[in-house]
Tab-separated table of N, CA, C and O in Angstrom:
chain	number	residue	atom	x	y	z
I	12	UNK	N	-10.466	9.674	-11.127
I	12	UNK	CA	-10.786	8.930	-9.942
I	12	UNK	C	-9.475	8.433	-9.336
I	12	UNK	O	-8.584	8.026	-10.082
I	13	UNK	N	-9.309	8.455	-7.866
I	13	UNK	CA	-8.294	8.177	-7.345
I	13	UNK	C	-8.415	6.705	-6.774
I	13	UNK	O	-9.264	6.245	-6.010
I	14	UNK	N	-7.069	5.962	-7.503
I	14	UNK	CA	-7.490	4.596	-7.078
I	14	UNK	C	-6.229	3.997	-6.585
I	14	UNK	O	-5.258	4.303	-7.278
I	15	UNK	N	-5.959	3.165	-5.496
I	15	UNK	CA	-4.867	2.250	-5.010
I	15	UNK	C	-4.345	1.579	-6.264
I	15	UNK	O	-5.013	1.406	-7.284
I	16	UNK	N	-2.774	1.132	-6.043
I	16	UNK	CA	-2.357	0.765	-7.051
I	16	UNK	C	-3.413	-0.753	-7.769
I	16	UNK	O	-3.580	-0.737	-8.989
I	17	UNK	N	-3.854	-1.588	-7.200
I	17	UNK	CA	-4.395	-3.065	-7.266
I	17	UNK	C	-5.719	-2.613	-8.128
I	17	UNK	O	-6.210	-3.468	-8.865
I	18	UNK	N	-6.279	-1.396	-8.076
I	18	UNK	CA	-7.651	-1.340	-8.672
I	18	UNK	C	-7.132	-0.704	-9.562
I	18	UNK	O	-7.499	-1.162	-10.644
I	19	UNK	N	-6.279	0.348	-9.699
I	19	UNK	CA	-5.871	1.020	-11.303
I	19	UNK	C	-5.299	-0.057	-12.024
I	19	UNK	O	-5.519	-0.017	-13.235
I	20	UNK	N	-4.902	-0.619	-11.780
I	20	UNK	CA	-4.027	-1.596	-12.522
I	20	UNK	C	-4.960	-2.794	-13.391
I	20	UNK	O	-4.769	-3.451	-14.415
I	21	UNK	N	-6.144	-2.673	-12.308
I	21	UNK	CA	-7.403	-4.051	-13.109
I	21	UNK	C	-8.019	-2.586	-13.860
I	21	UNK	O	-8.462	-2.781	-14.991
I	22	UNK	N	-8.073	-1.559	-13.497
I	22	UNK	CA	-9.016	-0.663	-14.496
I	22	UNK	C	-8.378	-0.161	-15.832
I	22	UNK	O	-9.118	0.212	-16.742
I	23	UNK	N	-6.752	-0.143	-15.995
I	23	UNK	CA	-5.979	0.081	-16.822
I	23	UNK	C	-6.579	-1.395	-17.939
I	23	UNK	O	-7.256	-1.278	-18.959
I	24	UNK	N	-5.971	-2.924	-17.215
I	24	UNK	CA	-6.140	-4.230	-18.039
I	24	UNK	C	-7.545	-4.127	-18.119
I	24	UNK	O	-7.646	-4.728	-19.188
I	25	UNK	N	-8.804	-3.814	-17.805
I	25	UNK	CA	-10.053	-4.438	-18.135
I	25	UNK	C	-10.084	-2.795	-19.391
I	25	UNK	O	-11.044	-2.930	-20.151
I	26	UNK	N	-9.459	-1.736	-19.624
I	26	UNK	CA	-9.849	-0.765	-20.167
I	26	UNK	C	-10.039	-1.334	-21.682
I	26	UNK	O	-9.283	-2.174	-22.168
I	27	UNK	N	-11.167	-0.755	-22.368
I	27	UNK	CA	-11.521	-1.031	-23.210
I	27	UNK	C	-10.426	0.269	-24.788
I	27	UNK	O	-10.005	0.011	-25.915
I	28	UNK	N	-10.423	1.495	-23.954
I	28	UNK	CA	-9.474	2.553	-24.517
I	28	UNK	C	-8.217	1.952	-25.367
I	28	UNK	O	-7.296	1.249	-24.949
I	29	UNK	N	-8.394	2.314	-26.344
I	29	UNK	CA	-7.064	2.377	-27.548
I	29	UNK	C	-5.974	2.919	-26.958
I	29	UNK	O	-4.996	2.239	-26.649
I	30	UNK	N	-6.103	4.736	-26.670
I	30	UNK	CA	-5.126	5.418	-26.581
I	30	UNK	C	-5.052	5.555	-24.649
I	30	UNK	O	-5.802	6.010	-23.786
I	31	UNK	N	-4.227	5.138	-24.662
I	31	UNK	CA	-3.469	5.451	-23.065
I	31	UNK	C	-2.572	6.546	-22.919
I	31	UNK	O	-1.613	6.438	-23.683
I	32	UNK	N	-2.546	7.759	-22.065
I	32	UNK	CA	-1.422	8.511	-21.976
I	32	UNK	C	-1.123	8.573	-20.510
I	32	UNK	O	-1.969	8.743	-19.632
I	33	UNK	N	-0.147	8.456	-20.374
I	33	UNK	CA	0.743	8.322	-18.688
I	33	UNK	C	1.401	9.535	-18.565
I	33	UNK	O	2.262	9.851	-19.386
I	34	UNK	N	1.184	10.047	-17.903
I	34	UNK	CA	1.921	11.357	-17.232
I	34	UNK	C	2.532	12.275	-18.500
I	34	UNK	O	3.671	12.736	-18.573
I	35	UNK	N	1.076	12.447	-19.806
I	35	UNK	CA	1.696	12.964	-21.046
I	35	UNK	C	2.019	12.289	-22.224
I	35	UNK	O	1.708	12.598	-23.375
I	36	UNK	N	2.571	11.484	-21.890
I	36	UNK	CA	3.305	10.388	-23.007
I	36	UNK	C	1.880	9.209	-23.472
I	36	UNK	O	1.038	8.496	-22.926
I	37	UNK	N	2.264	9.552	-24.601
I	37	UNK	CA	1.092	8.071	-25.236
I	37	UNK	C	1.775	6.595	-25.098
I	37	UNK	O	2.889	6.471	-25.608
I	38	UNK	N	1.244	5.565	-24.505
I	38	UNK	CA	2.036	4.516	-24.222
I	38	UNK	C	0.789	3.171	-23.829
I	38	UNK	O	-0.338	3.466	-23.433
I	39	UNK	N	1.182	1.917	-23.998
I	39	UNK	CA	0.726	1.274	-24.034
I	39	UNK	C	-0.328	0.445	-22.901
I	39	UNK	O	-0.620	1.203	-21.975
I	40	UNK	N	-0.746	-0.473	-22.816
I	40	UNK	CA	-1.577	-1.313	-21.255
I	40	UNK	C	-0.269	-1.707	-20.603
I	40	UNK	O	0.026	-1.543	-19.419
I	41	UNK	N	0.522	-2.291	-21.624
I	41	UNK	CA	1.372	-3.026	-20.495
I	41	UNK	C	2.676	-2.208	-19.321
I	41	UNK	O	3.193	-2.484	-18.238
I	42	UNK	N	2.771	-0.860	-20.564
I	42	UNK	CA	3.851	0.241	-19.898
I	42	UNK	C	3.209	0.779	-18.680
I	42	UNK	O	3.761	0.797	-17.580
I	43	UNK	N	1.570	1.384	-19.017
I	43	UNK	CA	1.039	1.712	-17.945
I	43	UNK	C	0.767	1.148	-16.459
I	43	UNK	O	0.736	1.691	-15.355
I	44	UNK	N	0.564	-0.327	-16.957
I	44	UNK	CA	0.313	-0.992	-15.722
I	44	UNK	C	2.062	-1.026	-14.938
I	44	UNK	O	2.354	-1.001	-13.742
I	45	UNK	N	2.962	-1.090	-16.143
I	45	UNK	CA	4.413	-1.262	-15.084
I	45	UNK	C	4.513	0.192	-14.337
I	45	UNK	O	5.105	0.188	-13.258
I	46	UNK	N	4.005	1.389	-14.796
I	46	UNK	CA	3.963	2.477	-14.230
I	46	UNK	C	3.582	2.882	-13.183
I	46	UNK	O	4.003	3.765	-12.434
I	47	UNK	N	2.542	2.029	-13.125
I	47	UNK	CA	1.654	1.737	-11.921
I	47	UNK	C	1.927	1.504	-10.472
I	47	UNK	O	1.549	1.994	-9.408
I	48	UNK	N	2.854	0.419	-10.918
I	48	UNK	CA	3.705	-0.186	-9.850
I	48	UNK	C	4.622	0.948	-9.214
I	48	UNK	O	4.457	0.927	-7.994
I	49	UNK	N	5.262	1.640	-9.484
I	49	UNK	CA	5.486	2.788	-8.623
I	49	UNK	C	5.058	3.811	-7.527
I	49	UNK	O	5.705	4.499	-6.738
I	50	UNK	N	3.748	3.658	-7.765
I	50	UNK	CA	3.100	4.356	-6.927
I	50	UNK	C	1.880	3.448	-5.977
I	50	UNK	O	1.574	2.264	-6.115
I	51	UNK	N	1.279	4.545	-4.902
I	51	UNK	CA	0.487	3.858	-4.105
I	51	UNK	C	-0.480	4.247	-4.505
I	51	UNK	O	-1.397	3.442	-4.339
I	52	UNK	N	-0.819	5.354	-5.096
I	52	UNK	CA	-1.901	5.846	-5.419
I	52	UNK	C	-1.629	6.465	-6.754
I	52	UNK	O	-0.568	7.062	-6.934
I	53	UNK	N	-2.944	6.306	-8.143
I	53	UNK	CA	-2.918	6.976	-9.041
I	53	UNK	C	-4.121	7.627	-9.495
I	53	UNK	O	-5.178	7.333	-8.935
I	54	UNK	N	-4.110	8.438	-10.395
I	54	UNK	CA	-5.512	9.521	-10.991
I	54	UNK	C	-5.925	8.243	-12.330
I	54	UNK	O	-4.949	7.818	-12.949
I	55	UNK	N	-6.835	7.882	-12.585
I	55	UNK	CA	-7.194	7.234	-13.345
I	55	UNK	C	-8.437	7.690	-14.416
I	55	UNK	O	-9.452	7.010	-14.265
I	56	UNK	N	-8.505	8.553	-15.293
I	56	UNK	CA	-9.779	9.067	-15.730
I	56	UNK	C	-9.838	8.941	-17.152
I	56	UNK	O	-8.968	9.152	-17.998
I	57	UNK	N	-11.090	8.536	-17.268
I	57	UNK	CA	-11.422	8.439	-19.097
I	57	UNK	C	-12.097	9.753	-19.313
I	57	UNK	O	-12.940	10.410	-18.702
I	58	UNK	N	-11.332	9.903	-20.536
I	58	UNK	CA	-11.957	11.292	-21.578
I	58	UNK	C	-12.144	10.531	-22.923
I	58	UNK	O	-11.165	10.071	-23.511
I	59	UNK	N	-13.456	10.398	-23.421
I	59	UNK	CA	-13.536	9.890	-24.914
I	59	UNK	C	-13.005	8.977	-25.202
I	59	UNK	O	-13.517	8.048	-24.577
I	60	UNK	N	-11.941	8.514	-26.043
I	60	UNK	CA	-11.516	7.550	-26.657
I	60	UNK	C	-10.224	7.824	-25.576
I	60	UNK	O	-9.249	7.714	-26.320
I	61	UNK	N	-9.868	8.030	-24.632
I	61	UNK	CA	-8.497	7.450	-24.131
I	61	UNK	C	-8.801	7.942	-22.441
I	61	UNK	O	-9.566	8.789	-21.977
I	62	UNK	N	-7.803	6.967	-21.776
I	62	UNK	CA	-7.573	6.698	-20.468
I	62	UNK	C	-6.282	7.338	-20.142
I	62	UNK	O	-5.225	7.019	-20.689
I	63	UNK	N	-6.393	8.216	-19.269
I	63	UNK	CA	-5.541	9.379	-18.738
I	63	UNK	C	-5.200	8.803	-17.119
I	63	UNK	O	-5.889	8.740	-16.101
I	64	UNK	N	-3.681	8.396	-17.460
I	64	UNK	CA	-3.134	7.947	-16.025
I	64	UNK	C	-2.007	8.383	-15.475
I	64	UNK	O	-0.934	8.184	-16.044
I	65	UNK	N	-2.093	9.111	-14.156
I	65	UNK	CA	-0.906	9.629	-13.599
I	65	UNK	C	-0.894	9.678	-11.778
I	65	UNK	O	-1.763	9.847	-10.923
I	66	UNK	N	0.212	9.493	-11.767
I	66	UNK	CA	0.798	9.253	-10.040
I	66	UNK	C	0.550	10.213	-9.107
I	66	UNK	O	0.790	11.410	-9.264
I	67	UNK	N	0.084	9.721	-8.161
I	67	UNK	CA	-0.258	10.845	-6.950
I	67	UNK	C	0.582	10.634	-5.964
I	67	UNK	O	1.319	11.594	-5.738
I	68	UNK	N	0.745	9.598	-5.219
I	68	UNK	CA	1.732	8.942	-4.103
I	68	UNK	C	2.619	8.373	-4.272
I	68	UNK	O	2.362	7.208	-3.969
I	69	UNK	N	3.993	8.506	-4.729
I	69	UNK	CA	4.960	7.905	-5.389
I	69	UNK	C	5.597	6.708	-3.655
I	69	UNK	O	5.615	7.134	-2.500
I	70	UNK	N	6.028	5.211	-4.123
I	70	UNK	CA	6.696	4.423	-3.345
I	70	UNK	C	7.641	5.143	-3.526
I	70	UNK	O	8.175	5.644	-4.516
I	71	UNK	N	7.908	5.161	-1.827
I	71	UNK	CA	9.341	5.635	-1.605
I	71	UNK	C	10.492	4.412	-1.309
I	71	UNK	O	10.398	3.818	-0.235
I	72	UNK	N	11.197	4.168	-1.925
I	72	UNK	CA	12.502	3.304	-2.087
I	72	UNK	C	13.913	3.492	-0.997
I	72	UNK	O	14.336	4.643	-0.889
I	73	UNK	N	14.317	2.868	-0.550
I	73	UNK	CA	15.215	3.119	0.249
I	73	UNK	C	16.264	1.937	0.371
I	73	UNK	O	16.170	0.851	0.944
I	74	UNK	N	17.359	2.544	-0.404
I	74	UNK	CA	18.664	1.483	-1.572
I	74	UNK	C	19.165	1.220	-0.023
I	74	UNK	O	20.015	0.348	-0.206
I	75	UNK	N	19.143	1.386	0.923
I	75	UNK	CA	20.140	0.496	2.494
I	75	UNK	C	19.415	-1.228	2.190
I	75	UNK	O	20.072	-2.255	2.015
I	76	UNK	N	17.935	-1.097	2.205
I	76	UNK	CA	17.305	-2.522	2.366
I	76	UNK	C	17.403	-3.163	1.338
I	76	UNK	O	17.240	-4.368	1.531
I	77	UNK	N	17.666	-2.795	-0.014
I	77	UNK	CA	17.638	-3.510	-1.277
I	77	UNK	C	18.839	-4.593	-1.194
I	77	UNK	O	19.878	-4.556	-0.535
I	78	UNK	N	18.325	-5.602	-2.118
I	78	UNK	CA	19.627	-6.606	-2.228
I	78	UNK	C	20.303	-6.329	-3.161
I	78	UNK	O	19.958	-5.846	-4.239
I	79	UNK	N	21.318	-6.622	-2.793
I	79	UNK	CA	22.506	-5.869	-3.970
I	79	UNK	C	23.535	-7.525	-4.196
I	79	UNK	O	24.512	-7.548	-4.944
């Protein structure tokens, strides 16, 4: 299911799933949700015992506006 970052992020923390894998990698609620934050949009889908999360719309960053 394709969800804005604000609803994957409560569906990641309310997930009841043990095993989390992010773009492959097995990794935790809290890595995933920081993962999250990168993008505008992510794939969010449960298979069995684990929650399968990966990026569709990556934030695009642009280092001129950043504070340095």
């Amino acid at each position: 299911m394709e969800l804005y970052t604000p609803q994957a992020i409560h569906k990641i923390k309310s997930s009841k799933q043990r095993n989390i894998i992010v773009d492959g990698h097995k990794s935790s609620h809290l890595q995933a949700m920081a993962f999250a934050i990168n993008y505008h949009k992510l794939d969010v889908k449960e298979f069995g015992s684990e929650l399968l999360v990966s990026g569709t719309d990556p934030v695009i960053r642009l280092n001129d506006y950043l504070i340095k």
